[in-house]
GROMACS .gro file of C-alpha atoms in nm:
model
  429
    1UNK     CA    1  -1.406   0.294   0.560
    2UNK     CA    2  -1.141   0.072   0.340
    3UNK     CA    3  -1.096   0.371   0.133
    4UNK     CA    4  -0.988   0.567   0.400
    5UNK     CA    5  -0.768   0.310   0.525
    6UNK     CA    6  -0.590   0.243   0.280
    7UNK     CA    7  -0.527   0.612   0.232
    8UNK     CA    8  -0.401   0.603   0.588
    9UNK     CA    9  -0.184   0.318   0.500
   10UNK     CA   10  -0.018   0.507   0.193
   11UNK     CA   11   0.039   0.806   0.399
   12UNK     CA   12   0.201   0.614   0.686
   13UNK     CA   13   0.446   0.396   0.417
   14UNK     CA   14   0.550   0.678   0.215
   15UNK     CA   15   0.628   0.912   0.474
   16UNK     CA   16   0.821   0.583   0.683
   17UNK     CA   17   1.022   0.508   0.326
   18UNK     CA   18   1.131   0.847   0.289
   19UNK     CA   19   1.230   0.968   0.611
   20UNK     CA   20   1.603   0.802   0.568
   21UNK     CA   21   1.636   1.009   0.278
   22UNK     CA   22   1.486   1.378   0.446
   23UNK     CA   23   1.727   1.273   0.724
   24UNK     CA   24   2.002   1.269   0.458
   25UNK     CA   25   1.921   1.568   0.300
   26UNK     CA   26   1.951   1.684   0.686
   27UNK     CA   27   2.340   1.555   0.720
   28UNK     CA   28   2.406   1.724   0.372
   29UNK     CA   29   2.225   2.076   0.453
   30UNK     CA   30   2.354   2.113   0.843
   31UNK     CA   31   2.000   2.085   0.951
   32UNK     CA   32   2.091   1.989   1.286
   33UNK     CA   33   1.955   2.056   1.642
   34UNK     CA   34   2.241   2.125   1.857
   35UNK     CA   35   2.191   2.057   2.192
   36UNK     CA   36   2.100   2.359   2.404
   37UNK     CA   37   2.081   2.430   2.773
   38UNK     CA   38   1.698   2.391   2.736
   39UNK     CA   39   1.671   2.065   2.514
   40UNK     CA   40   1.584   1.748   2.643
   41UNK     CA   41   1.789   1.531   2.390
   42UNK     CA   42   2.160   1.513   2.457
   43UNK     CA   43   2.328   1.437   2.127
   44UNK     CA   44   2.265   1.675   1.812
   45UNK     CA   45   1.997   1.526   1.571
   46UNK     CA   46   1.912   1.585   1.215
   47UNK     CA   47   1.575   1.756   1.143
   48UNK     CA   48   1.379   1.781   0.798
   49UNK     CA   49   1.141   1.521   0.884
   50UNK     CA   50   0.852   1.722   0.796
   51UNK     CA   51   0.974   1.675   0.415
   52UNK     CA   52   0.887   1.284   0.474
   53UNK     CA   53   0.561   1.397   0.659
   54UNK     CA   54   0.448   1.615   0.328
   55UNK     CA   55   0.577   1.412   0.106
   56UNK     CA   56   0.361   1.133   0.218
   57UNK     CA   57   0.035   1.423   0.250
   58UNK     CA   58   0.084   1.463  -0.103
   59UNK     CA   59   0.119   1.062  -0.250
   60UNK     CA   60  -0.207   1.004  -0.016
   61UNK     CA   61  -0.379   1.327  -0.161
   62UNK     CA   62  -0.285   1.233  -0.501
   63UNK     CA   63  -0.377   0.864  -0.491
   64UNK     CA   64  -0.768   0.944  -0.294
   65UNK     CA   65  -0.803   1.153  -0.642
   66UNK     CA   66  -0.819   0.843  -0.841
   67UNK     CA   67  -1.033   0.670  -0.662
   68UNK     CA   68  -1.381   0.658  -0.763
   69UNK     CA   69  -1.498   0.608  -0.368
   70UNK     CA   70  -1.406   0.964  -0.306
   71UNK     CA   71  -1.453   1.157  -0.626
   72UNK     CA   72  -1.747   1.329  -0.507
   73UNK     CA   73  -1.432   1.505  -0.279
   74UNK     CA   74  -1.225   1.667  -0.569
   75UNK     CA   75  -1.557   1.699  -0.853
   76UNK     CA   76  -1.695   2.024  -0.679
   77UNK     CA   77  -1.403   2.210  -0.551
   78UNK     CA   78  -1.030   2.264  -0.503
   79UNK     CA   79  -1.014   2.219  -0.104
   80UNK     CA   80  -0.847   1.939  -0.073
   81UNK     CA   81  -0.527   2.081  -0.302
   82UNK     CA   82  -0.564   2.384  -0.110
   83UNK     CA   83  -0.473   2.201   0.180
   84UNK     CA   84  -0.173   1.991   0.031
   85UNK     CA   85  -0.081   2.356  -0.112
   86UNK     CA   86  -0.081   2.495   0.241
   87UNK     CA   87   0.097   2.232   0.353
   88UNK     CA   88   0.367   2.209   0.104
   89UNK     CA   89   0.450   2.622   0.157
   90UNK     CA   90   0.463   2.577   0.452
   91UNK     CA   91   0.699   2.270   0.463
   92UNK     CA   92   0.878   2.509   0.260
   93UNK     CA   93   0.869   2.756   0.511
   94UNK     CA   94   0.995   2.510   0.805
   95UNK     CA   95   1.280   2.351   0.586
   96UNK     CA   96   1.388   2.729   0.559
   97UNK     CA   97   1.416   2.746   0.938
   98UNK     CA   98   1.560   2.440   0.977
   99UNK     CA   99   1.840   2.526   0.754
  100UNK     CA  100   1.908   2.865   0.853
  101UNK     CA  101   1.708   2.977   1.194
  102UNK     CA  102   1.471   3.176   1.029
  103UNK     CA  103   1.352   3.533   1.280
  104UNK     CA  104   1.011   3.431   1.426
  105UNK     CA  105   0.858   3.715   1.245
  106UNK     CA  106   0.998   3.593   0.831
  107UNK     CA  107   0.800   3.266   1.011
  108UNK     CA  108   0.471   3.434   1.149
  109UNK     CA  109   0.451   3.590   0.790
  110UNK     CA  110   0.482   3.288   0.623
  111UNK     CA  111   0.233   3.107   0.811
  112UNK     CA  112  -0.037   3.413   0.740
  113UNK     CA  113   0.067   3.319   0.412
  114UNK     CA  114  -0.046   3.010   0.372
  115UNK     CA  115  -0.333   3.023   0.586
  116UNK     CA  116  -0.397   3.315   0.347
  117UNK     CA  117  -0.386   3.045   0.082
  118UNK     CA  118  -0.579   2.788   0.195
  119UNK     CA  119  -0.886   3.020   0.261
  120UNK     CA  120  -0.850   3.174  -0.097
  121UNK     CA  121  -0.901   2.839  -0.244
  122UNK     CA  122  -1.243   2.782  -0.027
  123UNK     CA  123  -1.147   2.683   0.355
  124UNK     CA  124  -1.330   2.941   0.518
  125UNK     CA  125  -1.483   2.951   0.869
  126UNK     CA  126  -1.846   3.034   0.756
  127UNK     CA  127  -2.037   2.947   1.043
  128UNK     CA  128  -1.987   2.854   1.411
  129UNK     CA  129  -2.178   2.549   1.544
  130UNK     CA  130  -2.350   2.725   1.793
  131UNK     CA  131  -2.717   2.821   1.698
  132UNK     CA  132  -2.635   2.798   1.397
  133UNK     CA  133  -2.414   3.148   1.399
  134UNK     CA  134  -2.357   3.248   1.037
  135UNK     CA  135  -2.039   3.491   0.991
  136UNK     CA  136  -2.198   3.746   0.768
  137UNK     CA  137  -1.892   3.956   0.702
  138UNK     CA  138  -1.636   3.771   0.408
  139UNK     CA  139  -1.343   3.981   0.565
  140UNK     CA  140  -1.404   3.868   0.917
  141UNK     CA  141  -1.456   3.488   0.773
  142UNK     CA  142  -1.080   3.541   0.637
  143UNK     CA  143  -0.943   3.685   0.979
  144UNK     CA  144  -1.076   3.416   1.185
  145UNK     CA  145  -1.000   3.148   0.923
  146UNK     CA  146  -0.631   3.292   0.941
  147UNK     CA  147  -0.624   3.299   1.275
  148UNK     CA  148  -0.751   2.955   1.373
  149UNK     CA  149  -0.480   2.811   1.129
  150UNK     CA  150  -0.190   3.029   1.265
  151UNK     CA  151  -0.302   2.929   1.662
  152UNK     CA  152  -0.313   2.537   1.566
  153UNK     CA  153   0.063   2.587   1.380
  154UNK     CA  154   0.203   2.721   1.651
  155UNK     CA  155  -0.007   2.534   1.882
  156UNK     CA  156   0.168   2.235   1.762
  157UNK     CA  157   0.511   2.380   1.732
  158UNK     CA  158   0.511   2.457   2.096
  159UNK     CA  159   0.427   2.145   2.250
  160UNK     CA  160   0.679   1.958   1.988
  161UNK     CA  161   0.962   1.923   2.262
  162UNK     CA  162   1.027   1.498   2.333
  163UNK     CA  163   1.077   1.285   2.087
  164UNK     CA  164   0.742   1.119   1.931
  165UNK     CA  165   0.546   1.367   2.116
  166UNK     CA  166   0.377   1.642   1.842
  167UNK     CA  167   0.360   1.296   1.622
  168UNK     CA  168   0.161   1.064   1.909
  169UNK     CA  169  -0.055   1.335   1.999
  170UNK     CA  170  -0.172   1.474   1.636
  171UNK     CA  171  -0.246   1.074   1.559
  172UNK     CA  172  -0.426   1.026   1.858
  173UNK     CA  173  -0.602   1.347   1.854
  174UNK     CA  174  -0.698   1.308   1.471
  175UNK     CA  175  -0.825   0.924   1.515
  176UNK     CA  176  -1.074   1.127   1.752
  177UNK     CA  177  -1.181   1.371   1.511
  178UNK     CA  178  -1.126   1.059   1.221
  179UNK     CA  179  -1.400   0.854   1.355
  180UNK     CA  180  -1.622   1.124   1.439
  181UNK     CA  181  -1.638   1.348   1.087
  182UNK     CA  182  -1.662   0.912   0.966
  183UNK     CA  183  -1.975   0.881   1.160
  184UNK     CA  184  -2.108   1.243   1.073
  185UNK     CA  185  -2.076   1.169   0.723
  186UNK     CA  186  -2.273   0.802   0.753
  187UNK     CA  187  -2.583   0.982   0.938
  188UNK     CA  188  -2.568   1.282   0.653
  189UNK     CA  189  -2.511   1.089   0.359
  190UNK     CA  190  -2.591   0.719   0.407
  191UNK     CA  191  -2.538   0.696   0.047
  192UNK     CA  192  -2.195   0.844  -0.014
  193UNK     CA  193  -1.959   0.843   0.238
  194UNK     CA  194  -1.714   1.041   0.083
  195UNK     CA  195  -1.600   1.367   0.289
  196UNK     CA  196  -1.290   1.608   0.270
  197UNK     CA  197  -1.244   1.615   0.626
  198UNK     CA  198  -1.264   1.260   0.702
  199UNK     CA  199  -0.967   1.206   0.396
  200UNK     CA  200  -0.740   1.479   0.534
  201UNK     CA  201  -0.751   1.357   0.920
  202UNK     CA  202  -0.653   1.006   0.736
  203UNK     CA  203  -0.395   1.159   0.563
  204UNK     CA  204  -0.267   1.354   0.873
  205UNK     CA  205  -0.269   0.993   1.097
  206UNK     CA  206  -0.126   0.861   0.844
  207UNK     CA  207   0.190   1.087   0.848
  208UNK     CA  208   0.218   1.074   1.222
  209UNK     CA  209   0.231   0.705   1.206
  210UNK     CA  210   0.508   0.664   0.936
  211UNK     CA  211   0.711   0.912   1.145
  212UNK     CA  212   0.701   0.813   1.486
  213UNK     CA  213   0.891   0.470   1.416
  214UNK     CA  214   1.210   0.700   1.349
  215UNK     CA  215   1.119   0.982   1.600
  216UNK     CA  216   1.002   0.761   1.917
  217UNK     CA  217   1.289   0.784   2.199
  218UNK     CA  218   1.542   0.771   2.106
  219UNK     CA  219   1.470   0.989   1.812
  220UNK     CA  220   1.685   0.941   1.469
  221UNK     CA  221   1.533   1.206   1.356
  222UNK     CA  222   1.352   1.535   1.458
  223UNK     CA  223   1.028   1.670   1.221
  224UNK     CA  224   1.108   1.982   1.238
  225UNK     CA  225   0.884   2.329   1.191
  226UNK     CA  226   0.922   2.164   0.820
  227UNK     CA  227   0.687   1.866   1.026
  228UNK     CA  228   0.499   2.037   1.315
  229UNK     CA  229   0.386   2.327   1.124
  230UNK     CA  230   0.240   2.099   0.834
  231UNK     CA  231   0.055   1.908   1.163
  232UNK     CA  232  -0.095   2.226   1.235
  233UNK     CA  233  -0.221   2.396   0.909
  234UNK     CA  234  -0.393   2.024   0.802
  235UNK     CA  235  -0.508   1.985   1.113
  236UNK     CA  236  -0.694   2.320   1.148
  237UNK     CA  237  -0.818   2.298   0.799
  238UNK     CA  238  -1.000   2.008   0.883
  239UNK     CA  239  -1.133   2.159   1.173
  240UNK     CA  240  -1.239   2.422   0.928
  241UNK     CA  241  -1.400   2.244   0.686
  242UNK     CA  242  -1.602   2.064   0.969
  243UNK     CA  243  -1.668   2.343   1.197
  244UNK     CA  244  -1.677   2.595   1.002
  245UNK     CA  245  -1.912   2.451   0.735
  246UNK     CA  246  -2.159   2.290   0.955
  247UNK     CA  247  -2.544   2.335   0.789
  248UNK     CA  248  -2.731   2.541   1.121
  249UNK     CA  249  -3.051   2.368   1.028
  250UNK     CA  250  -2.827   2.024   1.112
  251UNK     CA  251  -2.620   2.178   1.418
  252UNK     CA  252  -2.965   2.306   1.547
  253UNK     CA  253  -3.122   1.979   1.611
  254UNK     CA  254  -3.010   1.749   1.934
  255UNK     CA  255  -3.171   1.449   1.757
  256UNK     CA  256  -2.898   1.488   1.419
  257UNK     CA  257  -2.608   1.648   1.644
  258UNK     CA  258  -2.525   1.746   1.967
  259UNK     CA  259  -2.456   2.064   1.940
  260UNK     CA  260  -2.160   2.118   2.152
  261UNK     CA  261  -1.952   1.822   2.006
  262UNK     CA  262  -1.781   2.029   1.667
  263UNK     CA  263  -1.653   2.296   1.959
  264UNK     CA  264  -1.581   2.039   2.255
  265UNK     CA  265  -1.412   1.822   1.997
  266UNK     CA  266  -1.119   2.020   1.822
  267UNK     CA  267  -1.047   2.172   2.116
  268UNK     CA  268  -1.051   1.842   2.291
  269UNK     CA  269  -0.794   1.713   2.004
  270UNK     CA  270  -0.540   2.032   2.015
  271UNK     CA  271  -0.569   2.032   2.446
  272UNK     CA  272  -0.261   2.020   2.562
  273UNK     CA  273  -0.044   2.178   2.276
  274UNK     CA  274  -0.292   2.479   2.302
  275UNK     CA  275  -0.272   2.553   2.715
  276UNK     CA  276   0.104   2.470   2.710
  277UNK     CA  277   0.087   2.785   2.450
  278UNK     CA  278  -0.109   2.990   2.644
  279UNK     CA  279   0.077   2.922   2.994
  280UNK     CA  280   0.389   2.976   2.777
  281UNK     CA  281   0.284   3.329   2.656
  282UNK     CA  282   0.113   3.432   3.007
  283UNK     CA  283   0.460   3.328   3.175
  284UNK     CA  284   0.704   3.452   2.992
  285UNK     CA  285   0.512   3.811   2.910
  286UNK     CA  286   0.442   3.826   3.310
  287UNK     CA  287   0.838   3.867   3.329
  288UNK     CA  288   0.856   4.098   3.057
  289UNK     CA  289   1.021   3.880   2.807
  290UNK     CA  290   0.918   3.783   2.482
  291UNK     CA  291   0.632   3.499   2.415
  292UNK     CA  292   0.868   3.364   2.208
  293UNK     CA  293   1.158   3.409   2.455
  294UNK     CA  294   1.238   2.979   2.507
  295UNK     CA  295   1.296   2.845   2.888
  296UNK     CA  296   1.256   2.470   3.029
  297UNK     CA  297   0.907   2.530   3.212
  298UNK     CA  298   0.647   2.364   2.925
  299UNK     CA  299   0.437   2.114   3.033
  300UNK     CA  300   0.680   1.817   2.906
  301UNK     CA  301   0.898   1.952   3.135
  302UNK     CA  302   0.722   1.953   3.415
  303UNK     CA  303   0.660   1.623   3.349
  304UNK     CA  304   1.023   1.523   3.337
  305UNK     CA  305   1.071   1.733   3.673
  306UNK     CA  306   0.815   1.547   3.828
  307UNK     CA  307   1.033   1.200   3.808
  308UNK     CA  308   0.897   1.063   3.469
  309UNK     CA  309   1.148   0.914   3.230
  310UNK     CA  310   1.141   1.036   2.877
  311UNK     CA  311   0.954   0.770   2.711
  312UNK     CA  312   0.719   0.801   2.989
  313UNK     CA  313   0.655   1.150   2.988
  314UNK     CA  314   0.572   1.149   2.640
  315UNK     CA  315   0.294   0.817   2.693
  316UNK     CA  316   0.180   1.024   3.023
  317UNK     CA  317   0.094   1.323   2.775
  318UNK     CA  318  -0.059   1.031   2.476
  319UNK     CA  319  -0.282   0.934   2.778
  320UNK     CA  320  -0.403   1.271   2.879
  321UNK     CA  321  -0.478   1.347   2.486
  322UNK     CA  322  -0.694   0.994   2.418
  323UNK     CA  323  -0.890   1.077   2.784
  324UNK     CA  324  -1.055   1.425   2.648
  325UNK     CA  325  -1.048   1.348   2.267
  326UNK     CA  326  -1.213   1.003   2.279
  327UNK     CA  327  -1.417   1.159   2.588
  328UNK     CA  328  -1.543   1.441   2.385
  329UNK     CA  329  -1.602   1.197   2.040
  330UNK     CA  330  -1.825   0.963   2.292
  331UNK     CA  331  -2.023   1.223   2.277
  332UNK     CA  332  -2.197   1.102   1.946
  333UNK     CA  333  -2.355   0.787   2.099
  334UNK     CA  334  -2.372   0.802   2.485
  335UNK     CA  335  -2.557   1.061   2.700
  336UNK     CA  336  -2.424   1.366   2.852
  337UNK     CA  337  -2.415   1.197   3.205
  338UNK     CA  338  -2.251   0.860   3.097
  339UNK     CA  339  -2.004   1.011   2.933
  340UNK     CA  340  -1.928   1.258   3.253
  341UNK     CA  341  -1.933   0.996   3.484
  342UNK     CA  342  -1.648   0.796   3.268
  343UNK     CA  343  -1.454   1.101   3.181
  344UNK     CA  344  -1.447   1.142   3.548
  345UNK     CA  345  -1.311   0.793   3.599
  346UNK     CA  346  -0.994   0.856   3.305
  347UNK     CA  347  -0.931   1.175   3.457
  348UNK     CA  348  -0.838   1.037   3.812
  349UNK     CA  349  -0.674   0.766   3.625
  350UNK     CA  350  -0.450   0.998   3.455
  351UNK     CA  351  -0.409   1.217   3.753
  352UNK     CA  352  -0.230   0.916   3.964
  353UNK     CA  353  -0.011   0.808   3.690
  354UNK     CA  354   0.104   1.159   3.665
  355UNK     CA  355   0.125   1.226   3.947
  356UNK     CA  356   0.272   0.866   4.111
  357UNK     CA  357   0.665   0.968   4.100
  358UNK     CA  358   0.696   1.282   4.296
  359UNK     CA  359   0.876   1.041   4.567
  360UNK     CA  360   1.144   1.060   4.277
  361UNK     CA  361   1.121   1.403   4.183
  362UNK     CA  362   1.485   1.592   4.019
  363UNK     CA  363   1.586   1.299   3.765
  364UNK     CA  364   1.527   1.497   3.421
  365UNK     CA  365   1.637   1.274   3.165
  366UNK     CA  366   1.645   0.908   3.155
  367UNK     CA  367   1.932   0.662   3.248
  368UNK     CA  368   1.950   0.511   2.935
  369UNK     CA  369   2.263   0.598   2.714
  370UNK     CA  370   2.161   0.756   2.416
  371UNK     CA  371   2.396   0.760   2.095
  372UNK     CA  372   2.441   0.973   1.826
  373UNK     CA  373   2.300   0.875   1.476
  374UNK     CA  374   2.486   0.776   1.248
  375UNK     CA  375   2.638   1.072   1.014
  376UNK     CA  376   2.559   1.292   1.270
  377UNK     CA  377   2.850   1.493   1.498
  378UNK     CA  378   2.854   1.297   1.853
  379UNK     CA  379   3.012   1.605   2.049
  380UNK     CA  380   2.819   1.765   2.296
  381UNK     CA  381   2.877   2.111   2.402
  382UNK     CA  382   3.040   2.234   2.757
  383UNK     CA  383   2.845   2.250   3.049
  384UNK     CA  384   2.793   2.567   3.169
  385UNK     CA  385   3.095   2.655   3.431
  386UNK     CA  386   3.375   2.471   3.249
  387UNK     CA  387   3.657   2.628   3.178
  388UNK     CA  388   3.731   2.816   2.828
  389UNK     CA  389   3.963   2.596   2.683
  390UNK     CA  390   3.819   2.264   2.759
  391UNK     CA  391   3.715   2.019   2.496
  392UNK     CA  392   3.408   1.886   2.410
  393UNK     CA  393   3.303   1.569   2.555
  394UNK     CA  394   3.243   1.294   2.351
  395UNK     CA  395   2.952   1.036   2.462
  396UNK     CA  396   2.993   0.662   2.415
  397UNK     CA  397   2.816   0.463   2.276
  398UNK     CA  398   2.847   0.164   2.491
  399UNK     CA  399   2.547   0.178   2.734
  400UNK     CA  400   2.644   0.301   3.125
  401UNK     CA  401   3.054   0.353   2.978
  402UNK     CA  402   3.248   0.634   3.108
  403UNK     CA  403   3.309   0.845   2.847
  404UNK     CA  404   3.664   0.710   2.675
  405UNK     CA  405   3.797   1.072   2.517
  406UNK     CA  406   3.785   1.466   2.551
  407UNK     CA  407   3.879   1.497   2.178
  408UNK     CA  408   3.644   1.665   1.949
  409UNK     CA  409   3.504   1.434   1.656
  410UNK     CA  410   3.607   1.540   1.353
  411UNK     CA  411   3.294   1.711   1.142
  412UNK     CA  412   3.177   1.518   0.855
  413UNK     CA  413   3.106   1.801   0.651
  414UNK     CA  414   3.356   1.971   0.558
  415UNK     CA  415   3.199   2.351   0.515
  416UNK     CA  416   3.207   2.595   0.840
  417UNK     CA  417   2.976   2.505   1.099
  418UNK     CA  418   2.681   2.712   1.095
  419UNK     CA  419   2.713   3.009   1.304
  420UNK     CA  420   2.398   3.264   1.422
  421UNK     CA  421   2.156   3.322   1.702
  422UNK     CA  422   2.016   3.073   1.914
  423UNK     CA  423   1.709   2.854   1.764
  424UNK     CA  424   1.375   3.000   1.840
  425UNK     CA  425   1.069   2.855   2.050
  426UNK     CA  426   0.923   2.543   1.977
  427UNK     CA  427   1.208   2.442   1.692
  428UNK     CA  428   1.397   2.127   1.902
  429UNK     CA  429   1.157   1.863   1.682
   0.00000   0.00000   0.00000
């Protein structure tokens, strides 16, 4: 366990020392949310934090090879690179759109891609935990495999709309899945603990951790499909390599595992990203638009509709994520009914402090001032209605102040503002 730890550790400090220096490379490259009609944040904000995020993958990756603890990891196969090369194309990928607002289909392709990659090099769905259900075909191991990695990126992406909420949620969701592939690996092996899965989903805390210090409200800095699309490929990988490699004789037998747990648990972990997806896609193709076509209806903003201040929004949506992934992990060591009865008990819970300020209903974004970064344009663009020639307003930064000008802020860069069509889905963080 002190092994993975301190891999956890090294993630989290790399990826917190070099997030200053992805949000310069941000300021330098124009990477730089704007603030749109359906944004939450209300000062433009530098993205690239997902070069941080797989920076940090990589040190951790790199430094678990040396260790003796967890050779038995990196002696038989090439997984675990094929993961950090997933994740680094498709960093790649999401610095791409970052810079220039890549077409959703350039970014569909590049995530087949990599998922392509990552199951070339051995990370495979070969079975499904369910009576020990063997995929016979290779070809329809490799569609699925894609598949499952290409739902979880986007999964991710989607529900990446407050600040520090894609980062809480992955670190909550993979402590879940953490201490459960931990504990499956003590009752398989008791004499080496070392497993792939259990080192990525340490790895993939890790990041989340070092991140959320700069992206918490009020964020510095945004991840970026460079960040939430590196979230999603390592965390479906390790869903892979447990799920998807489970030994039927093992998965088979109530007394070794419960047999529903490797299903109820990813799923569990990737909740609430996944059905604010799906509601996403069923609503907007119901109106005949595009699933990728963006409005202000996902489930944060509901949330924010419903009264809830930003930073409490975001801890609502933490709270909902521990309740079924923790729920589903307690799996391992209480009974069925126990573990219903308390589930029960965290779901009410949750449901009342969701649910407690519809007497406030309409406030959509918090009270508190919010500034821009430094380096970063503090101009924010018209409201809708106001007339042609008008300036841009410029916020304060002195807490509750009346704005003091109209006049634009000069850029600081001194190329042409980047010009082209409107950011796609799921791109604000």
């Amino acid at each position: 366990m002190r092994v993975y730890l301190l891999v956890l550790l090294i993630a989290a400090a790399v990826t917190y020392l070099l997030t200053p220096l992805a949000y310069w490379v941000a300021a330098r490259t124009g990477a730089i949310t704007a603030v749109r009609d359906r944004d939450v944040h209300t000062v433009p904000t530098a993205r690239l934090g997902g070069l941080a995020m797989t920076a940090g993958l990589v040190v951790a990756v790199t430094f678990a090879s040396q260790m003796p603890f967890l050779s038995g990891v990196f002696a038989t196969d090439q997984q675990a690179w094929a993961i950090v090369g997933g994740a680094v194309i498709v960093c790649l990928l999401g610095v791409a759109d970052d810079i220039w607002d890549l077409d959703w289909m350039t970014k569909l392709a590049g995530q087949v891609l990599a998922a392509l990659f990552i199951a070339w090099q051995g990370v495979q769905l070969v079975t499904f935990p369910i009576g020990g259900l063997t995929i016979g075909s290779p070809r329809l191991s490799l569609i699925v495999t894609v598949l499952v990695v290409v739902v979880v990126m986007n999964a991710v992406n989607f529900v990446d709309g407050l600040d520090g909420l894609a980062a809480g949620l992955i670190a909550i969701g993979g402590t879940a899945y953490f201490v459960y592939t931990y504990s499956l690996t003590v009752a398989a092996s008791p004499t080496d603990y070392s497993n792939l899965a259990t080192l990525v989903m340490a790895g993939l805390v890790g990041i989340c951790l070092g991140f959320l210090p700069h992206n918490f409200y009020p964020a510095r800095i945004f991840m970026g499909d460079s960040g939430s699309m590196v979230l999603g490929l390592v965390l479906g990988a390790a869903v892979i390599v447990v799920t998807g490699n489970i030994d039927p004789g093992v998965a088979v037998d109530p007394s070794k595992q419960r047999t529903l747990i490797p299903i109820l648990l990813p799923l569990a972990v990737i909740l609430l990203p996944l059905l604010d997806m799906v509601l996403a896609v069923l609503r907007r193709v119901g109106t005949g638009k595009s699933p990728f076509h963006p409005d202000r209806l996902h489930l944060h903003h509901r949330l924010l509709a419903l009264g809830h201040s930003h930073r409490r929004a975001v801890i609502i949506m933490y709270l909902w994520t521990a309740v079924f992934a923790f729920g589903a992990v307690s799996l391992v060591w209480w009974p069925a009914e126990t573990v219903a009865i308390g589930l029960g008990v965290a779901i009410v819970i949750a449901l009342l402090l969701t649910l407690g300020p519809l007497r406030s209903r309409g406030r959509f974004l918090d009270d508190d001032a919010v500034t821009a970064p430094e380096g970063i344009p503090t101009t924010v663009p018209r409201r809708a209605g106001a007339p042609s020639g008008a300036s841009p307003v410029v916020r304060s930064t002195v807490s509750g102040a009346t704005p003091s000008t109209t006049a634009p802020v000069p850029d600081p860069d001194p190329r042409p503002a980047r010009t082209g069509p409107a950011h796609p889905e799921g791109t604000s963080r």
